Coordinates of C-alpha atoms in Angstrom, one line a residue:
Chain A
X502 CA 45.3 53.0 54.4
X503 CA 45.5 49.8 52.2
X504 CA 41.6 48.4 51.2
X505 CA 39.4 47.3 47.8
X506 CA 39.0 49.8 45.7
X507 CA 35.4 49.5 44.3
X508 CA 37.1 48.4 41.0
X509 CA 38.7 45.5 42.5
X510 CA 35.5 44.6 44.5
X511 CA 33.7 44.6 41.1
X512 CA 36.2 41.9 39.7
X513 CA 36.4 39.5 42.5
X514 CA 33.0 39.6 42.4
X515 CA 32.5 38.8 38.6
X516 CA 35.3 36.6 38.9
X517 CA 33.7 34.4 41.6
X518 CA 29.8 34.0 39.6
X519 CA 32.7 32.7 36.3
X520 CA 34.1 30.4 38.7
X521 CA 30.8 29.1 40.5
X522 CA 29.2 28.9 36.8
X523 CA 32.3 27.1 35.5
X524 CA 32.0 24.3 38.2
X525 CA 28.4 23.8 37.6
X526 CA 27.4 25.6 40.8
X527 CA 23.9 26.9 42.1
X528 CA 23.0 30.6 41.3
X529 CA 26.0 32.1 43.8
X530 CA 25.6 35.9 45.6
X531 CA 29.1 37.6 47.0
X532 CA 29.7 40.4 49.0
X533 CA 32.8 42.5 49.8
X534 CA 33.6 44.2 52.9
X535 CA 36.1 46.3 54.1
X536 CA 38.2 46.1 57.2
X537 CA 35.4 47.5 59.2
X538 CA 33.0 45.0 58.3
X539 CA 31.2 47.5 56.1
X540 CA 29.8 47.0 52.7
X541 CA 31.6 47.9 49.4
X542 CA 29.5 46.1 46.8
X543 CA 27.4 42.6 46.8
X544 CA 25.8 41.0 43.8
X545 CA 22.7 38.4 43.9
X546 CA 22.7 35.7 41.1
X547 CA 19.2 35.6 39.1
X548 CA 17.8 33.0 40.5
X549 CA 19.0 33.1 44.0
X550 CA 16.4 33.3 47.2
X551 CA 15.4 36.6 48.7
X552 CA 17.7 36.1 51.8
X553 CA 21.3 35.5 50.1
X554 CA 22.2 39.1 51.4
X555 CA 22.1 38.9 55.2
X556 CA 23.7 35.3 54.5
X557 CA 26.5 36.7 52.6
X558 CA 27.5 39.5 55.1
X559 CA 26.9 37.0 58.0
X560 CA 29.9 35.2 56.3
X561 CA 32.3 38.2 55.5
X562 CA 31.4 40.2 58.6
X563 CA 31.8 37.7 61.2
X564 CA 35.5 36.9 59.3
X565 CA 36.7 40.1 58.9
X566 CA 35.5 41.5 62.4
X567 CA 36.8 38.8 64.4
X568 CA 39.8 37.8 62.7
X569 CA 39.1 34.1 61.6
X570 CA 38.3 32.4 58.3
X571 CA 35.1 30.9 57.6
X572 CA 36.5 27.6 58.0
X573 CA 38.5 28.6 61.4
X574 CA 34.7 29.7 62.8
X575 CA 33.3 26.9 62.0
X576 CA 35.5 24.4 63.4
X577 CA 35.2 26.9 66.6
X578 CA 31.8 26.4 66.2
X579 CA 32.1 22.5 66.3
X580 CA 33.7 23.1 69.6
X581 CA 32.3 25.9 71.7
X582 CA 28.9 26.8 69.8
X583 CA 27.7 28.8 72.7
X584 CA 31.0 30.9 72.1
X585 CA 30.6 31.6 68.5
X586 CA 26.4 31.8 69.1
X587 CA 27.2 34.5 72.0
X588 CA 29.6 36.2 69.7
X589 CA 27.5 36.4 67.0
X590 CA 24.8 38.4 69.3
X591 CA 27.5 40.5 70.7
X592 CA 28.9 41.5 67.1
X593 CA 24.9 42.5 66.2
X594 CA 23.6 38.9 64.9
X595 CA 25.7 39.0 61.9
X596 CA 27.9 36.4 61.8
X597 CA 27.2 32.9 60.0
X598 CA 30.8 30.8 61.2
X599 CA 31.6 28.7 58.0
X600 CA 33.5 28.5 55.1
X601 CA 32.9 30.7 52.3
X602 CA 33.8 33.7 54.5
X603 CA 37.1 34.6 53.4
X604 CA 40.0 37.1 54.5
X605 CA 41.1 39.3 52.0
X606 CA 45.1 40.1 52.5
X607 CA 47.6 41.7 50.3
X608 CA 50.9 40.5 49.8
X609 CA 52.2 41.6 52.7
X610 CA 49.7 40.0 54.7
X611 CA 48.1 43.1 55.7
X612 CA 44.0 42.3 56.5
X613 CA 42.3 44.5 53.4
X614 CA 38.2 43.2 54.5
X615 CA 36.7 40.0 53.3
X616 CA 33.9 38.4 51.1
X617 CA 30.8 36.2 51.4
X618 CA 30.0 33.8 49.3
X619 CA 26.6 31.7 49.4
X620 CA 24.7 29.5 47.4
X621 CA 25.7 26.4 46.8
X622 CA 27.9 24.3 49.5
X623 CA 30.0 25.7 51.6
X624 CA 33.2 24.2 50.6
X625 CA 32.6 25.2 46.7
X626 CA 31.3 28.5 48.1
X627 CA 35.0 29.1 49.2
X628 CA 36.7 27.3 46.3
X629 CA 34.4 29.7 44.0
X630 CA 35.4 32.6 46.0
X631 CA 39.2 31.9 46.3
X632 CA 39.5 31.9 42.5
X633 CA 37.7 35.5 42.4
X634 CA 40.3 36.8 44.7
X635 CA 43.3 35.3 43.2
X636 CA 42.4 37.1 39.9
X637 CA 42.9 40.3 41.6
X638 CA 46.5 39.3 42.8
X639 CA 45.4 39.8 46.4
X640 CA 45.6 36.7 49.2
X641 CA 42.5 34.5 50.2
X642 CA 42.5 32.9 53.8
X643 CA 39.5 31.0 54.0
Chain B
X1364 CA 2.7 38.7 37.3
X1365 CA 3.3 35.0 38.9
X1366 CA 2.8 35.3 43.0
X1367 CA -0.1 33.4 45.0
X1368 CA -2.8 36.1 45.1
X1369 CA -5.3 36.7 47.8
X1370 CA -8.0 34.5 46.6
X1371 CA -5.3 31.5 46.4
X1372 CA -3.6 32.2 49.8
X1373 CA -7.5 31.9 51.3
X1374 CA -8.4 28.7 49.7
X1375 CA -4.7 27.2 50.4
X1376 CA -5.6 28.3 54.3
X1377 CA -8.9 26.8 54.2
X1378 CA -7.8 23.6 52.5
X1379 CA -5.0 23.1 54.7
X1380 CA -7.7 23.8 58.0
X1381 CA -9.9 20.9 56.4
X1382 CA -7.7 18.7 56.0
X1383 CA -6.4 19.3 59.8
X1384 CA -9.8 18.7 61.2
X1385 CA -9.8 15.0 58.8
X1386 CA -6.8 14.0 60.3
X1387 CA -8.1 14.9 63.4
X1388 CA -5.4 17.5 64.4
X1389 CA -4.7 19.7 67.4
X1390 CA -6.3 23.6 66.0
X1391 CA -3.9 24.6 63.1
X1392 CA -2.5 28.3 62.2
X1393 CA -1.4 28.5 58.8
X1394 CA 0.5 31.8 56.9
X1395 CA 1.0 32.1 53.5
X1396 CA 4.1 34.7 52.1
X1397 CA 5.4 36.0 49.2
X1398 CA 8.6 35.6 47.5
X1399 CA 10.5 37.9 49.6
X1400 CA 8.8 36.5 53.1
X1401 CA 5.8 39.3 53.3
X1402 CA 2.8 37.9 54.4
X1403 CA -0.2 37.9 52.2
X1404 CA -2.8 36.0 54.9
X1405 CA -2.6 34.2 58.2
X1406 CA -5.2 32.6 59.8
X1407 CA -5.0 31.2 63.6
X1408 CA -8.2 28.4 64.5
X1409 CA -9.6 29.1 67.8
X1410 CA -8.2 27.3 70.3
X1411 CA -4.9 27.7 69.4
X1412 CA -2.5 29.5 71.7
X1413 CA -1.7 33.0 71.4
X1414 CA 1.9 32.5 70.0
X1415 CA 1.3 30.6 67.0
X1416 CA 1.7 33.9 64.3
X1417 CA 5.4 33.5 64.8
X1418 CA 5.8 30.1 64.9
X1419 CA 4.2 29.7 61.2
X1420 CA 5.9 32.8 60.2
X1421 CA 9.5 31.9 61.0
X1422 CA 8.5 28.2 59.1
X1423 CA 7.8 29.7 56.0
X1424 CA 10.0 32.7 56.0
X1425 CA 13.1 30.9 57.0
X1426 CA 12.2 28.4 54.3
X1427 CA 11.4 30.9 51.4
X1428 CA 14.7 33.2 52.4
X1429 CA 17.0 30.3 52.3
X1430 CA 15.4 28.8 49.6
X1431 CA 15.1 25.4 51.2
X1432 CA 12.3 23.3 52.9
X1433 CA 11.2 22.7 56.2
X1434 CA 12.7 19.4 56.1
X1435 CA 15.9 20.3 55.0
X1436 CA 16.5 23.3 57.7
X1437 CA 15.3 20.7 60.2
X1438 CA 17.9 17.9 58.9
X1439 CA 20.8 21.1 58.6
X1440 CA 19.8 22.0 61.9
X1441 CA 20.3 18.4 63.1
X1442 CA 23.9 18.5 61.7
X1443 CA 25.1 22.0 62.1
X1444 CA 22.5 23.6 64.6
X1445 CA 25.0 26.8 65.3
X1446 CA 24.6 27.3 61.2
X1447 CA 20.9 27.4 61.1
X1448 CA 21.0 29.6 64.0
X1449 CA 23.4 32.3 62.8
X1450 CA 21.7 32.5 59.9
X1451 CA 18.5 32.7 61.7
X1452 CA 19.8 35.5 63.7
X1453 CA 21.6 37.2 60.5
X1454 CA 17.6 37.1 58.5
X1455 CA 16.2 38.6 61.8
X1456 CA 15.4 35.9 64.2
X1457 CA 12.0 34.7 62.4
X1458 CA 13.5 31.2 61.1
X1459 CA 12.0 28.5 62.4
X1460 CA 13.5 25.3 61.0
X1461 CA 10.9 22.1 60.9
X1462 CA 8.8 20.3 58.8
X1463 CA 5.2 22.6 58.2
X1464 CA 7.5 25.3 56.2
X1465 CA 6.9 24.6 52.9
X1466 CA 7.9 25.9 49.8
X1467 CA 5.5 27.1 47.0
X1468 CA 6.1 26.7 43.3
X1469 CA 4.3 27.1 40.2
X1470 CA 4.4 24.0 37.4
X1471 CA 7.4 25.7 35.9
X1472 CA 9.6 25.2 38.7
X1473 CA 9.1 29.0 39.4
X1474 CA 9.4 30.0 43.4
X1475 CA 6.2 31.6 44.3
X1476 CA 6.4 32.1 48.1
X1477 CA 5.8 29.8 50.9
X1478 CA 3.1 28.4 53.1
X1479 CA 4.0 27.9 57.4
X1480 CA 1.9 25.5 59.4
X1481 CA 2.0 25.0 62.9
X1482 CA -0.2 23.5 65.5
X1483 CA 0.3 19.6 65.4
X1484 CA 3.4 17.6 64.9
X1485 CA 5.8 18.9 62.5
X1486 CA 5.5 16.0 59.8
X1487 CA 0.7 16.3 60.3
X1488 CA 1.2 20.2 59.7
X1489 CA 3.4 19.6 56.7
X1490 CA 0.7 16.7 55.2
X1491 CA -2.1 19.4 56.0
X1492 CA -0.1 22.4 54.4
X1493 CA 0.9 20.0 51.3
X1494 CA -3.0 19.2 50.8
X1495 CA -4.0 23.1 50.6
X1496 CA -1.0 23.3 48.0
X1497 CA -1.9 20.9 46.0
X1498 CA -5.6 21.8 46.1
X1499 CA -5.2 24.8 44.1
X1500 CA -2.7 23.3 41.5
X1501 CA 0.3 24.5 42.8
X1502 CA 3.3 22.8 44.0
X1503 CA 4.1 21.9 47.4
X1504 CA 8.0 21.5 48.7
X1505 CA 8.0 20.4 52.0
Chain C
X894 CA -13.0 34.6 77.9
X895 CA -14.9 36.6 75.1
X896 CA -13.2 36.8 72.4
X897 CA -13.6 37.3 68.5
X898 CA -14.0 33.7 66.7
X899 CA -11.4 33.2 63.6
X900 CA -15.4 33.4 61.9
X901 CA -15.7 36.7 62.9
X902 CA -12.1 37.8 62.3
X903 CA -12.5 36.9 58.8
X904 CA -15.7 38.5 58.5
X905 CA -14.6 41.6 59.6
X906 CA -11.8 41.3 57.2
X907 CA -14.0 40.6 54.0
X908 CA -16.6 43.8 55.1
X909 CA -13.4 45.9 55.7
X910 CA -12.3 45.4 52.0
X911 CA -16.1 45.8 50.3
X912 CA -16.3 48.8 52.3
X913 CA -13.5 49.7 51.0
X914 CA -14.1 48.8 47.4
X915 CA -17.2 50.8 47.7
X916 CA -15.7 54.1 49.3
X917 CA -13.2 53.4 45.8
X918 CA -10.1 53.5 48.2
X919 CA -7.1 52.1 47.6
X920 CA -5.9 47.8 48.1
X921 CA -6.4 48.0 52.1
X922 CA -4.5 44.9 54.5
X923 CA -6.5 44.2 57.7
X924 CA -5.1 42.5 60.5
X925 CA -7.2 41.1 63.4
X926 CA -5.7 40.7 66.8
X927 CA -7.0 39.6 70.2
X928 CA -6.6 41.6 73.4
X929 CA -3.5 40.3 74.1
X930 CA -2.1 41.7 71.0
X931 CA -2.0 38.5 68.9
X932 CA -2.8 38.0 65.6
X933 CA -6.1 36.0 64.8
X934 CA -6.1 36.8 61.1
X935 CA -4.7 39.0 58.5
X936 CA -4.9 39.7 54.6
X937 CA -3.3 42.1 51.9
X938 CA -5.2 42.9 49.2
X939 CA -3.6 42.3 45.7
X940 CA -1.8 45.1 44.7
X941 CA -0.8 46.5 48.2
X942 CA 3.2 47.2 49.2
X943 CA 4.9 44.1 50.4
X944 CA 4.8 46.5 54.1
X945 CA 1.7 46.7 54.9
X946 CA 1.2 43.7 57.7
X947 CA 3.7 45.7 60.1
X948 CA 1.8 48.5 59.7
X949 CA -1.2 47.1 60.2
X950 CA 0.1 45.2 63.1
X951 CA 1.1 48.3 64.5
X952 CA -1.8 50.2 64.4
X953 CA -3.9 47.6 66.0
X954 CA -1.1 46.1 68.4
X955 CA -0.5 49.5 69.8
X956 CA -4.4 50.3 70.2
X957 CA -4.9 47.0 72.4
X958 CA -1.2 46.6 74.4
X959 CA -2.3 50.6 75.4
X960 CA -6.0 50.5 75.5
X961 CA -6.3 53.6 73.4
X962 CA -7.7 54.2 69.5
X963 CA -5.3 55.1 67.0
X964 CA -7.1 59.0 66.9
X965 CA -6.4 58.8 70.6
X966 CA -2.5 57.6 70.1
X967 CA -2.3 60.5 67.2
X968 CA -3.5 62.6 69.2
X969 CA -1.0 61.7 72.2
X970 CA 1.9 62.1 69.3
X971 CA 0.5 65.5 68.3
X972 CA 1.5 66.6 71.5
X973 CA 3.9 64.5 73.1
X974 CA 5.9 62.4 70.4
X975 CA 8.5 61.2 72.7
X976 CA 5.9 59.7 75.2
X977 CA 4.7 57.9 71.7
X978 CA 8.1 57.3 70.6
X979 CA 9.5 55.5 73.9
X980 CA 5.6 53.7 74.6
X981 CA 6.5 51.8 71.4
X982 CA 9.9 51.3 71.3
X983 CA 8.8 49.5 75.1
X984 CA 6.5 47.6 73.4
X985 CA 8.8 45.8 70.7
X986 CA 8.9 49.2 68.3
X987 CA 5.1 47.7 67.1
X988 CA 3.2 51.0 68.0
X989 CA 1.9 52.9 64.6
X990 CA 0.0 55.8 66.5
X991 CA -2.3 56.9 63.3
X992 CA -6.3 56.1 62.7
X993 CA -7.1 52.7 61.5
X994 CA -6.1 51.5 64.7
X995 CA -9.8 50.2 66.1
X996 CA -10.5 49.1 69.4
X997 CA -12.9 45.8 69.4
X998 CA -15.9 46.0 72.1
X999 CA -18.6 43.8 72.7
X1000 CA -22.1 45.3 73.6
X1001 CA -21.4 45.5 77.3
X1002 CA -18.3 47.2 76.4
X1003 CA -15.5 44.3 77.3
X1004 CA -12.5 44.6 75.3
X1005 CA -12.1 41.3 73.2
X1006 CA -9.2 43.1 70.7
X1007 CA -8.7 45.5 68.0
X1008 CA -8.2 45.4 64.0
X1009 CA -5.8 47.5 62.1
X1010 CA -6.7 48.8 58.3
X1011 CA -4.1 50.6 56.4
X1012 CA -3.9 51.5 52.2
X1013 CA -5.9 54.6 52.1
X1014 CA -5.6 57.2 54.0
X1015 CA -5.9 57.1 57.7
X1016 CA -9.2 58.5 58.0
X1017 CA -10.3 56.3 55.1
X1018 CA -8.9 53.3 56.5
X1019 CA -10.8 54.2 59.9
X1020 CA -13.8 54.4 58.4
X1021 CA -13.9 51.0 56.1
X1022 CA -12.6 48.9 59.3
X1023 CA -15.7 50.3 61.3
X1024 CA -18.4 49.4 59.2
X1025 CA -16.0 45.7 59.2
X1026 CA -16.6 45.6 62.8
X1027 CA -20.2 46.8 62.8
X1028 CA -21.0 44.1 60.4
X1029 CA -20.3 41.1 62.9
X1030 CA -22.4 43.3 65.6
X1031 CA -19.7 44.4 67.9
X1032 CA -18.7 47.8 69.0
X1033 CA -15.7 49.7 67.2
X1034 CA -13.8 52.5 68.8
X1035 CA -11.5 54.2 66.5
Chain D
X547 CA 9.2 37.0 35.6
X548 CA 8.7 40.5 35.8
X549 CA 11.4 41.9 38.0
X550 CA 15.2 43.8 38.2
X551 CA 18.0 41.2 37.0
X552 CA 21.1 41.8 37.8
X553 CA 22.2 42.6 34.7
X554 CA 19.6 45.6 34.5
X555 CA 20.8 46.5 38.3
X556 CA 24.3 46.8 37.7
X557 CA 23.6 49.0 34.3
X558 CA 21.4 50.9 36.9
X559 CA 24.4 51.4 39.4
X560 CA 27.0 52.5 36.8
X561 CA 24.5 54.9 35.4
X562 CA 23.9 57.0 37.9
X563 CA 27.5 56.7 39.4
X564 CA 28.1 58.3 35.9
X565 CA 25.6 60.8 35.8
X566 CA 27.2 61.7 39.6
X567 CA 30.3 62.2 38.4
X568 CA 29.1 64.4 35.3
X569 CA 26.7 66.3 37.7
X570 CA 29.9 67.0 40.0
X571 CA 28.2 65.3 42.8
X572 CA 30.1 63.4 45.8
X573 CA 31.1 59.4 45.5
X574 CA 27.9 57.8 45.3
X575 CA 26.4 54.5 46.5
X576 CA 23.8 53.2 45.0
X577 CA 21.7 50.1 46.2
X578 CA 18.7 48.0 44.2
X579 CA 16.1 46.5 46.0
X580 CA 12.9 43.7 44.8
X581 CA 9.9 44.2 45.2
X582 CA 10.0 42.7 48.8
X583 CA 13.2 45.1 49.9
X584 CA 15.6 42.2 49.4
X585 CA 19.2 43.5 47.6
X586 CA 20.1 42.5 44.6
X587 CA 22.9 44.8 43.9
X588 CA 25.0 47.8 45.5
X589 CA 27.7 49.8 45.1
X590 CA 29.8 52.4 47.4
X591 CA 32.3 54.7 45.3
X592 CA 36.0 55.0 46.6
X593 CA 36.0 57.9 49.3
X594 CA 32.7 57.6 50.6
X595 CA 31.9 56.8 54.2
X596 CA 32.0 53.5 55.5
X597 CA 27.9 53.2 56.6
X598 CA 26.6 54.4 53.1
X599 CA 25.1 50.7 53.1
X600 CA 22.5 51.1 55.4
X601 CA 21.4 54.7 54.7
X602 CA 21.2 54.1 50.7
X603 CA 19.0 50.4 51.8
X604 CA 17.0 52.4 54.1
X605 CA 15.9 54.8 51.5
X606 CA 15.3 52.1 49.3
X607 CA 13.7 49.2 51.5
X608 CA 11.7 52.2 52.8
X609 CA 10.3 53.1 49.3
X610 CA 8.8 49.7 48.7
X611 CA 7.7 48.5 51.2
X612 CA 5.3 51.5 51.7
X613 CA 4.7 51.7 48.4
X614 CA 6.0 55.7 48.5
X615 CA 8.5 57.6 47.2
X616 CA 11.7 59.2 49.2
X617 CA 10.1 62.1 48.4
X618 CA 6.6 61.5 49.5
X619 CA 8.0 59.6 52.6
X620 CA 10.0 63.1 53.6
X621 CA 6.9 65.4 52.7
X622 CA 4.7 62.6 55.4
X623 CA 8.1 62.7 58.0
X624 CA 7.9 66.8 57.8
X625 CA 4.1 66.4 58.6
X626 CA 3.8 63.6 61.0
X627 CA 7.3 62.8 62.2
X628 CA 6.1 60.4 64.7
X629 CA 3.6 58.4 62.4
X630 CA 7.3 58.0 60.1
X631 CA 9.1 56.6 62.8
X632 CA 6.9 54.5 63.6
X633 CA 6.6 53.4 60.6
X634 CA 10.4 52.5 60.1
X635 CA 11.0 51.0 63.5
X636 CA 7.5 48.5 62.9
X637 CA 9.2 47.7 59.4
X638 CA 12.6 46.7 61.6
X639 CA 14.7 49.8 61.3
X640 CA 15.3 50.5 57.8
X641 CA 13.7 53.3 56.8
X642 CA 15.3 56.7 55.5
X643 CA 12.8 58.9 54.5
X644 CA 14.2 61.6 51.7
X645 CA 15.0 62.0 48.2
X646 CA 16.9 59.5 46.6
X647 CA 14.9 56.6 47.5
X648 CA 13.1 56.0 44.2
X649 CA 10.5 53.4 42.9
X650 CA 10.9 51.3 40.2
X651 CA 8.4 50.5 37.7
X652 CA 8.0 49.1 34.2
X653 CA 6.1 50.9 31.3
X654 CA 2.8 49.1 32.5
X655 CA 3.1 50.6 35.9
X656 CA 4.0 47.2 37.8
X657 CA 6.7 47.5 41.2
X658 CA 9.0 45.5 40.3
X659 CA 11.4 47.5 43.2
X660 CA 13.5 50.2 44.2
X661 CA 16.5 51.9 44.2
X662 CA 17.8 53.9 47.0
X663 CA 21.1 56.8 46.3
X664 CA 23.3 58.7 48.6
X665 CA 26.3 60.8 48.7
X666 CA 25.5 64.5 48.0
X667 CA 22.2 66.4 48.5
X668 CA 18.8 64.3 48.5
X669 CA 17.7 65.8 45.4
X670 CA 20.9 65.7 43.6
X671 CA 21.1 62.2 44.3
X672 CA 17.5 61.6 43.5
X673 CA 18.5 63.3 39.7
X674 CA 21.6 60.9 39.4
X675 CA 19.3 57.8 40.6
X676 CA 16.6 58.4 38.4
X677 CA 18.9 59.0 34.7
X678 CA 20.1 55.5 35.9
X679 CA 16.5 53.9 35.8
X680 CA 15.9 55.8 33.0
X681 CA 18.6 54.7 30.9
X682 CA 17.6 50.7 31.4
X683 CA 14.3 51.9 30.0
X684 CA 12.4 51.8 33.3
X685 CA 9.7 54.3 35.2
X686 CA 11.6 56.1 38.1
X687 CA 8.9 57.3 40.7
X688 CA 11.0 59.3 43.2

């Protein structure tokens, strides 16, 4: 089966924190899950608050598990909060609907996981995060 | 090591309590945490109802997770209320977004914990916790 | 209603720790709940686990919500640890079944709460929050 | 500010993934906690199972925030199996108590947090997690 290979997780992760300290960003945390929602590897900036990680994983596990980007949840969210609320508590209270949760594809458009990415706002959250999956060669959908 | 220690949290509680009672506010309850949202002391005035532990714990444990004031959950909550409660939910459903969550720093700009006070309006319990801050030299984000 | 007066409460919790200091145990925490369960007051020494006020709220909580003393509850466990087990998980999985758990009497032997002391060892941790409790002139059961 | 930064975590994480490998042991994941049990970094290695998140974090958060080792925790759990369950459920359901959870100190004997292993055998896995403490030049308690 197609997924991130620890290595690759690694990267996009370092390659988002150059991105996010290129632009001038706050400290930023990332985390990158599988298909299943499950954790491969997360890193918290120096700096960061205590809570980044639940925030992170919110972002990437509510993505990856149902099928929307950050940006596609939260615009749901705009709409039909009680959905995406009641979803959210369905899916075990993990899910935090906007952008900065991104799909991770390959080129064939086959869904590989997602990341998280919090800390700063959450349009340069995603813009930060893009850039660490684009140096992998894989596709961001956020 | 920087943190509020015991004696501190005490005199912030106490300080906070006075200054309730010269304001002339309803019975305050006032919790002081650490850096990663343990509590170091709570104190509830009699009178109080029975509920008010939680209520000053999810003011400052949302704020010192998230790395953000009372204020500003309150005025993110005002724009994007599914946000604040997803992540909520994602840090364990003890984030209670108002003014009386208040963020702790030393004169360095260091993140020491913070301070949640509940029992009167949201804006008295945040010019009652600010006073105990301030009255043992440390700095109070509110 | 008799209760115990946030005086009192903290009383208790300063003659906990002295008692402590003196028996040359380690930091104790000492919470102070009423008898519905609710916490009046609570402190961690310096140098104790970032933990230690869900155990302590545990010990106590589960003394008062079952109207039994933390030997009794160990006890109980001794012999029937699912009984224990499913009690607390009923009660909001805030049932630590251990001493240090202390019921709180008054002389004509009403129930007003219960304290829980943990740092030391249970035994130890029984024996400071007693003489706490005897020092404000009520009745511990532990 | 005494604590882990994420430059000493990762070194931690790719130290005892290495000693795994030279030890012969199963993919590893590795996870560092602060002192309050919040993450700052993990790792799963390619192969291992998908819920290695939550076990290698409950070993960890465990650790310290009851101020015990995986290996103290286990010797308590073989004793008092209920008083450990209740333990973990009080502390929100992240508690895994065996080898491979292991403190982490600096030379002056402060907690600055914890690290927790899993993959192969609970004392293999505590051998690979402490060489990785060891070689950032910290105390491993496990």
């Amino acid at each position: 089966m197609p997924g991130i290979s620890l290595r690759r997780a690694r990267t996009i992760i370092r390659k988002t924190m150059d991105k996010g300290r290129e632009m001038g960003l706050k400290p930023l945390s990332v985390v990158v899950v599988d298909a299943g929602g499950h954790v491969i590897a997360f890193e918290r900036s120096d700096g960061a608050p205590a809570g980044r990680f639940d925030i992170a994983l919110g972002k990437a596990r509510g993505c990856v598990l149902m099928g929307m980007t950050g940006t596609q949840l939260r615009d749901r969210a705009e709409q039909q909060a009680y959905f995406v609320g009641a979803a959210g508590a369905a899916l075990g209270d993990k899910l935090v609907p906007v952008p900065g949760g991104i799909l991770v594809k390959d080129a064939k458009g086959r869904l590989l996981g997602a990341i998280g990415v919090t800390g700063d706002t959450s349009e340069n959250d995603l813009e930060a995060g893009a850039a660490g999956i684009d140096a992998v060669g894989l596709v961001a959908e956020g």
